[in-house]
Amino acid sequence: MVSSLCLNSCAVPRAAKQPLSSLIQPHKSPSLLPHKFCISRASASASVSISDKKELRSTDLVALEYADLNLTDKISQELGHVRIRQHVNPLSSSFSVPAPVPDWSEVFKDPTLPLMVDIGSGSGRFLLWLAKQNPDSQNYLGLEIREKLVKRAEFWVKELALSNIHFIFANAGVSFRQLVSAYPGPLMLVSILCPDPHFKKRHKKRRVVQKPLVDSILTSLMPEGKIFIQSDVVEVAEDMRKQLDAESGALQHIDMVDPSVLCDDEGWLPNNPMGIRTEREIHAEFEGAKIYRRLYQKKRN
């Protein structure tokens, strides 16, 4: 295991042994192309064709960010058009049954490797990119409540021939504990990135970060394991932060572990330390929105 002041390779695919502070880049204006879109990350021809033929859109930035995956369009022939319902009610009876625990030795080539769990994995591209960077050192599990997205993500797993990533159709609030407690290896990182906001006051109980889930994560997370949260909705970010800050007996924010880590005046991380941005993150920053991020580490004792 690397130093406690470092993110493990499950969190930082291209610089696993670097301290977190060295991974935080100077803030760039959302109106500018971020460093991901230099010619070394995407082909010059792709960049030129986009800029020459049409006005740049956030979907173009997503395509460039994830160009390394080289996913094909034949998914549409296998599953049909995948429409995304933006807000799903996790309290519905249809999502109340825990997801069955898979045979981890069938899911992963090596089920003893450190595990990252992404709660609300969406399309899965974010987790697929990480898994592709670390095929032999980390395992990745995506939990998603929209079944069609899970089926498409699993199709892409097979297409990329990856043996260190799996997606499960699951309500994390119901299934997280039993799924992760059955995993043979250590839980190193949990990410909850731009979850459904459920804006209405009467719907706040539908938000994914609730006390029972936080308790399950803390029980399963290994010492010095990490929890990474972010949202482009400040109310949602503050709600998640409040619940994790309340666990000060078990968690520390990363700048308390490593004082060289940069936070803004309100205690938010200015940049994503994962090495890749989520699709929602790209869309939000393209529109000029701020992303609110926090990274916690579990104490040893």
C-alpha positions as a Markdown table, in Angstrom:
| # | Residue | x | y | z |
|---|---|---|---|---|
| 1 | Met | 0.0 | 0.0 | 0.0 |
| 2 | Val | 1.3 | 3.5 | -0.8 |
| 3 | Ser | 1.8 | 6.3 | 1.7 |
| 4 | Ser | -1.3 | 7.5 | 3.5 |
| 5 | Leu | -0.8 | 10.9 | 1.8 |
| 6 | Cys | -1.3 | 9.3 | -1.6 |
| 7 | Leu | -4.3 | 8.3 | -3.6 |
| 8 | Asn | -4.0 | 4.6 | -4.5 |
| 9 | Ser | -3.8 | 3.6 | -8.1 |
| 10 | Cys | -7.6 | 2.9 | -8.1 |
| 11 | Ala | -8.1 | 6.6 | -7.7 |
| 12 | Val | -5.2 | 8.0 | -9.8 |
| 13 | Pro | -4.5 | 5.8 | -12.8 |
| 14 | Arg | -1.6 | 7.7 | -14.3 |
| 15 | Ala | 0.2 | 8.8 | -11.2 |
| 16 | Ala | -0.6 | 6.3 | -8.5 |
| 17 | Lys | 2.5 | 7.0 | -6.4 |
| 18 | Gln | 2.2 | 10.8 | -6.5 |
| 19 | Pro | 0.8 | 12.7 | -3.5 |
| 20 | Leu | -2.6 | 14.1 | -4.1 |
| 21 | Ser | -1.3 | 17.7 | -3.9 |
| 22 | Ser | 0.8 | 17.1 | -7.0 |
| 23 | Leu | -2.3 | 15.9 | -8.9 |
| 24 | Ile | -4.3 | 19.0 | -8.4 |
| 25 | Gln | -3.9 | 21.2 | -11.5 |
| 26 | Pro | -4.3 | 25.0 | -11.5 |
| 27 | His | -7.9 | 26.0 | -12.1 |
| 28 | Lys | -8.8 | 26.5 | -15.7 |
| 29 | Ser | -11.7 | 28.5 | -17.0 |
| 30 | Pro | -14.5 | 26.2 | -18.2 |
| 31 | Ser | -14.7 | 28.2 | -21.4 |
| 32 | Leu | -11.2 | 26.9 | -22.4 |
| 33 | Leu | -10.3 | 23.4 | -23.5 |
| 34 | Pro | -8.9 | 21.6 | -20.5 |
| 35 | His | -5.6 | 19.8 | -20.6 |
| 36 | Lys | -7.3 | 16.5 | -21.5 |
| 37 | Phe | -7.8 | 17.7 | -25.1 |
| 38 | Cys | -4.3 | 18.3 | -26.1 |
| 39 | Ile | -3.1 | 16.4 | -29.2 |
| 40 | Ser | -1.4 | 13.8 | -27.0 |
| 41 | Arg | -4.8 | 12.7 | -25.6 |
| 42 | Ala | -6.9 | 12.9 | -28.8 |
| 43 | Ser | -5.9 | 12.7 | -32.4 |
| 44 | Ala | -5.2 | 16.0 | -34.1 |
| 45 | Ser | -7.6 | 15.1 | -36.9 |
| 46 | Ala | -10.4 | 14.6 | -34.4 |
| 47 | Ser | -9.7 | 18.0 | -32.8 |
| 48 | Val | -9.4 | 19.8 | -36.1 |
| 49 | Ser | -12.6 | 18.2 | -37.5 |
| 50 | Ile | -14.6 | 19.4 | -34.5 |
| 51 | Ser | -13.3 | 22.9 | -34.4 |
| 52 | Asp | -13.4 | 23.4 | -38.2 |
| 53 | Lys | -16.9 | 22.1 | -38.9 |
| 54 | Lys | -19.1 | 23.2 | -36.1 |
| 55 | Glu | -19.2 | 25.1 | -32.9 |
| 56 | Leu | -17.8 | 23.2 | -30.0 |
| 57 | Arg | -20.4 | 21.5 | -27.8 |
| 58 | Ser | -20.1 | 19.7 | -24.4 |
| 59 | Thr | -20.9 | 16.4 | -26.1 |
| 60 | Asp | -17.8 | 16.9 | -28.3 |
| 61 | Leu | -15.7 | 17.4 | -25.1 |
| 62 | Val | -17.1 | 14.2 | -23.7 |
| 63 | Ala | -16.1 | 12.3 | -26.9 |
| 64 | Leu | -12.6 | 13.7 | -26.7 |
| 65 | Glu | -12.2 | 13.0 | -23.0 |
| 66 | Tyr | -13.1 | 9.4 | -23.5 |
| 67 | Ala | -11.5 | 8.9 | -26.9 |
| 68 | Asp | -9.1 | 6.4 | -25.5 |
| 69 | Leu | -12.0 | 3.9 | -24.9 |
| 70 | Asn | -12.8 | 3.9 | -28.6 |
| 71 | Leu | -16.3 | 2.6 | -28.0 |
| 72 | Thr | -18.3 | 1.6 | -31.1 |
| 73 | Asp | -21.8 | 2.4 | -32.1 |
| 74 | Lys | -23.0 | -1.1 | -32.5 |
| 75 | Ile | -24.4 | -1.0 | -29.0 |
| 76 | Ser | -27.5 | 0.6 | -30.6 |
| 77 | Gln | -28.1 | -2.5 | -32.6 |
| 78 | Glu | -27.8 | -4.8 | -29.6 |
| 79 | Leu | -29.9 | -2.9 | -27.0 |
| 80 | Gly | -31.7 | -0.2 | -29.0 |
| 81 | His | -31.6 | 3.4 | -28.1 |
| 82 | Val | -30.8 | 3.9 | -24.4 |
| 83 | Arg | -32.9 | 6.7 | -23.0 |
| 84 | Ile | -31.9 | 8.0 | -19.6 |
| 85 | Arg | -34.6 | 8.8 | -17.1 |
| 86 | Gln | -32.9 | 11.6 | -15.2 |
| 87 | His | -34.6 | 11.1 | -11.8 |
| 88 | Val | -35.5 | 7.7 | -10.5 |
| 89 | Asn | -37.2 | 7.2 | -7.1 |
| 90 | Pro | -35.0 | 4.9 | -5.1 |
| 91 | Leu | -37.8 | 4.5 | -2.5 |
| 92 | Ser | -40.1 | 2.8 | -5.0 |
| 93 | Ser | -41.0 | -0.8 | -4.2 |
| 94 | Ser | -39.4 | -1.9 | -7.5 |
| 95 | Phe | -36.0 | -0.9 | -6.1 |
| 96 | Ser | -36.4 | -2.3 | -2.6 |
| 97 | Val | -35.1 | -5.8 | -3.3 |
| 98 | Pro | -31.3 | -6.2 | -2.7 |
| 99 | Ala | -29.3 | -7.1 | -5.8 |
| 100 | Pro | -27.9 | -10.7 | -5.7 |
| 101 | Val | -24.3 | -11.0 | -4.8 |
| 102 | Pro | -22.3 | -12.3 | -7.8 |
| 103 | Asp | -19.7 | -14.9 | -7.7 |
| 104 | Trp | -16.7 | -12.5 | -7.5 |
| 105 | Ser | -14.3 | -15.1 | -9.0 |
| 106 | Glu | -16.5 | -15.1 | -12.1 |
| 107 | Val | -16.9 | -11.3 | -12.2 |
| 108 | Phe | -13.2 | -10.5 | -11.7 |
| 109 | Lys | -10.0 | -12.2 | -12.9 |
| 110 | Asp | -8.5 | -11.6 | -9.4 |
| 111 | Pro | -11.2 | -10.8 | -6.8 |
| 112 | Thr | -8.7 | -10.1 | -4.1 |
| 113 | Leu | -7.5 | -6.9 | -5.7 |
| 114 | Pro | -8.4 | -3.5 | -4.0 |
| 115 | Leu | -11.8 | -2.4 | -5.0 |
| 116 | Met | -13.3 | 1.0 | -6.1 |
| 117 | Val | -17.1 | 1.3 | -6.0 |
| 118 | Asp | -18.7 | 4.1 | -8.0 |
| 119 | Ile | -22.3 | 4.7 | -6.7 |
| 120 | Gly | -24.5 | 5.9 | -9.5 |
| 121 | Ser | -22.1 | 4.9 | -12.3 |
| 122 | Gly | -24.3 | 6.3 | -15.1 |
| 123 | Ser | -23.1 | 5.4 | -18.5 |
| 124 | Gly | -20.0 | 3.7 | -17.0 |
| 125 | Arg | -17.5 | 5.5 | -19.2 |
| 126 | Phe | -15.7 | 7.1 | -16.2 |
| 127 | Leu | -15.2 | 3.7 | -14.5 |
| 128 | Leu | -14.3 | 2.0 | -17.8 |
| 129 | Trp | -11.6 | 4.5 | -18.4 |
| 130 | Leu | -10.1 | 3.9 | -14.9 |
| 131 | Ala | -10.3 | 0.1 | -15.3 |
| 132 | Lys | -8.5 | 0.3 | -18.6 |
| 133 | Gln | -5.7 | 2.2 | -17.1 |
| 134 | Asn | -5.2 | -0.4 | -14.3 |
| 135 | Pro | -6.1 | -3.8 | -15.7 |
| 136 | Asp | -4.0 | -5.8 | -13.2 |
| 137 | Ser | -3.9 | -3.7 | -10.1 |
| 138 | Gln | -7.4 | -2.7 | -9.2 |
| 139 | Asn | -11.0 | -3.8 | -9.5 |
| 140 | Tyr | -13.9 | -1.5 | -10.3 |
| 141 | Leu | -17.6 | -1.9 | -9.4 |
| 142 | Gly | -20.3 | 0.3 | -10.7 |
| 143 | Leu | -23.7 | 0.4 | -9.0 |
| 144 | Glu | -26.5 | 2.0 | -11.1 |
| 145 | Ile | -30.2 | 2.2 | -10.6 |
| 146 | Arg | -31.0 | 2.5 | -14.3 |
| 147 | Glu | -31.0 | -1.0 | -15.7 |
| 148 | Lys | -30.5 | -0.1 | -19.4 |
| 149 | Leu | -27.4 | 1.8 | -18.5 |
| 150 | Val | -26.0 | -1.2 | -16.7 |
| 151 | Lys | -26.7 | -3.5 | -19.7 |
| 152 | Arg | -25.0 | -1.1 | -22.0 |
| 153 | Ala | -22.0 | -0.7 | -19.7 |
| 154 | Glu | -21.6 | -4.5 | -19.4 |
| 155 | Phe | -21.7 | -4.7 | -23.2 |
| 156 | Trp | -18.8 | -2.2 | -23.3 |
| 157 | Val | -16.9 | -4.3 | -20.7 |
| 158 | Lys | -17.1 | -7.3 | -23.0 |
| 159 | Glu | -16.2 | -5.1 | -26.0 |
| 160 | Leu | -13.1 | -3.8 | -24.3 |
| 161 | Ala | -12.3 | -7.3 | -22.9 |
| 162 | Leu | -11.7 | -6.0 | -19.4 |
| 163 | Ser | -11.6 | -8.5 | -16.5 |
| 164 | Asn | -11.3 | -6.0 | -13.7 |
| 165 | Ile | -14.7 | -4.2 | -13.9 |
| 166 | His | -18.3 | -5.1 | -13.4 |
| 167 | Phe | -21.6 | -3.2 | -13.3 |
| 168 | Ile | -24.6 | -4.2 | -11.2 |
| 169 | Phe | -28.2 | -3.0 | -11.5 |
| 170 | Ala | -28.7 | -2.0 | -7.9 |
| 171 | Asn | -30.1 | 0.5 | -5.5 |
| 172 | Ala | -27.0 | 1.4 | -3.5 |
| 173 | Gly | -29.0 | 2.3 | -0.4 |
| 174 | Val | -30.4 | -1.2 | -0.3 |
| 175 | Ser | -27.6 | -3.3 | -1.7 |
| 176 | Phe | -24.2 | -1.7 | -0.9 |
| 177 | Arg | -23.5 | -3.4 | 2.4 |
| 178 | Gln | -24.3 | -7.0 | 1.3 |
| 179 | Leu | -22.5 | -6.6 | -2.0 |
| 180 | Val | -19.3 | -5.1 | -0.6 |
| 181 | Ser | -19.1 | -7.2 | 2.5 |
| 182 | Ala | -19.0 | -10.3 | 0.3 |
| 183 | Tyr | -16.1 | -9.0 | -1.7 |
| 184 | Pro | -12.9 | -10.9 | -0.8 |
| 185 | Gly | -10.5 | -7.9 | -1.2 |
| 186 | Pro | -10.2 | -4.5 | 0.5 |
| 187 | Leu | -12.5 | -1.6 | -0.3 |
| 188 | Met | -10.1 | 1.2 | -1.2 |
| 189 | Leu | -12.3 | 3.9 | -2.6 |
| 190 | Val | -16.0 | 4.9 | -2.9 |
| 191 | Ser | -17.1 | 7.7 | -5.3 |
| 192 | Ile | -20.4 | 9.4 | -5.4 |
| 193 | Leu | -20.3 | 11.8 | -8.3 |
| 194 | Cys | -23.1 | 14.2 | -9.3 |
| 195 | Pro | -25.9 | 12.1 | -7.9 |
| 196 | Asp | -29.5 | 12.9 | -8.7 |
| 197 | Pro | -30.3 | 16.1 | -6.9 |
| 198 | His | -34.0 | 15.6 | -6.1 |
| 199 | Phe | -34.6 | 19.3 | -5.6 |
| 200 | Lys | -38.1 | 19.3 | -4.0 |
| 201 | Lys | -38.0 | 19.4 | -0.2 |
| 202 | Arg | -40.3 | 16.4 | 0.0 |
| 203 | His | -38.0 | 14.4 | -2.2 |
| 204 | Lys | -34.8 | 15.0 | -0.3 |
| 205 | Lys | -35.2 | 11.6 | 1.3 |
| 206 | Arg | -34.6 | 10.1 | -2.1 |
| 207 | Arg | -31.0 | 11.4 | -2.3 |
| 208 | Val | -28.5 | 8.6 | -2.3 |
| 209 | Val | -26.3 | 9.9 | 0.5 |
| 210 | Gln | -28.3 | 9.0 | 3.7 |
| 211 | Lys | -27.0 | 8.0 | 7.1 |
| 212 | Pro | -27.5 | 4.2 | 6.6 |
| 213 | Leu | -25.4 | 4.3 | 3.4 |
| 214 | Val | -22.7 | 6.3 | 5.1 |
| 215 | Asp | -22.6 | 3.8 | 7.9 |
| 216 | Ser | -22.3 | 0.9 | 5.4 |
| 217 | Ile | -19.5 | 2.7 | 3.6 |
| 218 | Leu | -17.6 | 3.4 | 6.8 |
| 219 | Thr | -18.0 | -0.2 | 8.0 |
| 220 | Ser | -16.7 | -1.6 | 4.7 |
| 221 | Leu | -13.9 | 0.9 | 3.9 |
| 222 | Met | -10.4 | -0.1 | 4.9 |
| 223 | Pro | -8.3 | 2.1 | 7.0 |
| 224 | Glu | -6.9 | 5.0 | 4.9 |
| 225 | Gly | -9.5 | 4.2 | 2.3 |
| 226 | Lys | -11.1 | 7.2 | 0.5 |
| 227 | Ile | -14.5 | 8.6 | -0.2 |
| 228 | Phe | -14.7 | 11.1 | -3.1 |
| 229 | Ile | -17.9 | 13.2 | -3.6 |
| 230 | Gln | -18.8 | 15.9 | -6.0 |
| 231 | Ser | -21.8 | 17.7 | -7.4 |
| 232 | Asp | -22.5 | 20.7 | -9.6 |
| 233 | Val | -25.5 | 21.5 | -7.3 |
| 234 | Val | -24.2 | 23.3 | -4.3 |
| 235 | Glu | -27.2 | 22.3 | -2.1 |
| 236 | Val | -26.5 | 18.6 | -2.9 |
| 237 | Ala | -22.8 | 19.0 | -2.3 |
| 238 | Glu | -23.3 | 20.7 | 1.0 |
| 239 | Asp | -25.8 | 18.0 | 2.1 |
| 240 | Met | -23.3 | 15.2 | 1.3 |
| 241 | Arg | -20.5 | 17.2 | 3.0 |
| 242 | Lys | -22.5 | 17.8 | 6.1 |
| 243 | Gln | -23.2 | 14.0 | 6.5 |
| 244 | Leu | -19.5 | 13.1 | 6.0 |
| 245 | Asp | -18.2 | 15.9 | 8.1 |
| 246 | Ala | -20.4 | 14.6 | 10.9 |
| 247 | Glu | -18.3 | 11.4 | 10.9 |
| 248 | Ser | -15.2 | 13.2 | 12.1 |
| 249 | Gly | -14.4 | 10.3 | 14.5 |
| 250 | Ala | -13.8 | 8.1 | 11.5 |
| 251 | Leu | -13.0 | 10.4 | 8.6 |
| 252 | Gln | -10.7 | 13.3 | 7.8 |
| 253 | His | -10.8 | 15.6 | 4.8 |
| 254 | Ile | -7.7 | 15.1 | 2.7 |
| 255 | Asp | -6.3 | 18.5 | 3.4 |
| 256 | Met | -6.1 | 17.5 | 7.1 |
| 257 | Val | -4.0 | 14.5 | 6.1 |
| 258 | Asp | -1.9 | 16.4 | 3.6 |
| 259 | Pro | -1.7 | 20.1 | 4.3 |
| 260 | Ser | -0.2 | 20.7 | 0.9 |
| 261 | Val | -3.5 | 19.8 | -0.7 |
| 262 | Leu | -5.2 | 22.9 | -2.2 |
| 263 | Cys | -8.8 | 23.8 | -1.2 |
| 264 | Asp | -10.7 | 27.0 | -2.0 |
| 265 | Asp | -11.8 | 29.3 | 0.8 |
| 266 | Glu | -14.9 | 27.2 | 1.4 |
| 267 | Gly | -13.0 | 23.9 | 1.7 |
| 268 | Trp | -13.8 | 22.5 | -1.8 |
| 269 | Leu | -11.2 | 20.8 | -4.0 |
| 270 | Pro | -10.8 | 23.0 | -7.1 |
| 271 | Asn | -10.1 | 20.1 | -9.5 |
| 272 | Asn | -11.0 | 16.5 | -9.9 |
| 273 | Pro | -8.0 | 14.4 | -8.6 |
| 274 | Met | -9.1 | 11.2 | -10.5 |
| 275 | Gly | -7.3 | 11.8 | -13.8 |
| 276 | Ile | -10.5 | 11.9 | -15.7 |
| 277 | Arg | -13.7 | 13.9 | -15.5 |
| 278 | Thr | -17.2 | 12.5 | -15.4 |
| 279 | Glu | -19.6 | 13.2 | -18.3 |
| 280 | Arg | -21.9 | 15.3 | -16.1 |
| 281 | Glu | -18.8 | 17.2 | -14.8 |
| 282 | Ile | -17.8 | 18.1 | -18.4 |
| 283 | His | -21.3 | 19.3 | -19.3 |
| 284 | Ala | -21.6 | 21.4 | -16.2 |
| 285 | Glu | -18.2 | 23.0 | -16.5 |
| 286 | Phe | -18.8 | 23.7 | -20.2 |
| 287 | Glu | -21.9 | 25.7 | -19.1 |
| 288 | Gly | -19.8 | 27.6 | -16.5 |
| 289 | Ala | -21.0 | 25.8 | -13.4 |
| 290 | Lys | -18.7 | 25.2 | -10.4 |
| 291 | Ile | -18.1 | 21.6 | -9.3 |
| 292 | Tyr | -18.1 | 21.1 | -5.6 |
| 293 | Arg | -15.7 | 18.3 | -4.5 |
| 294 | Arg | -14.5 | 16.8 | -1.3 |
| 295 | Leu | -12.2 | 13.8 | -0.6 |
| 296 | Tyr | -12.2 | 12.0 | 2.7 |
| 297 | Gln | -9.9 | 9.5 | 4.2 |
| 298 | Lys | -10.8 | 6.9 | 6.8 |
| 299 | Lys | -8.7 | 7.1 | 9.9 |
| 300 | Arg | -6.5 | 4.1 | 11.0 |
| 301 | Asn | -8.2 | 3.6 | 14.3 |
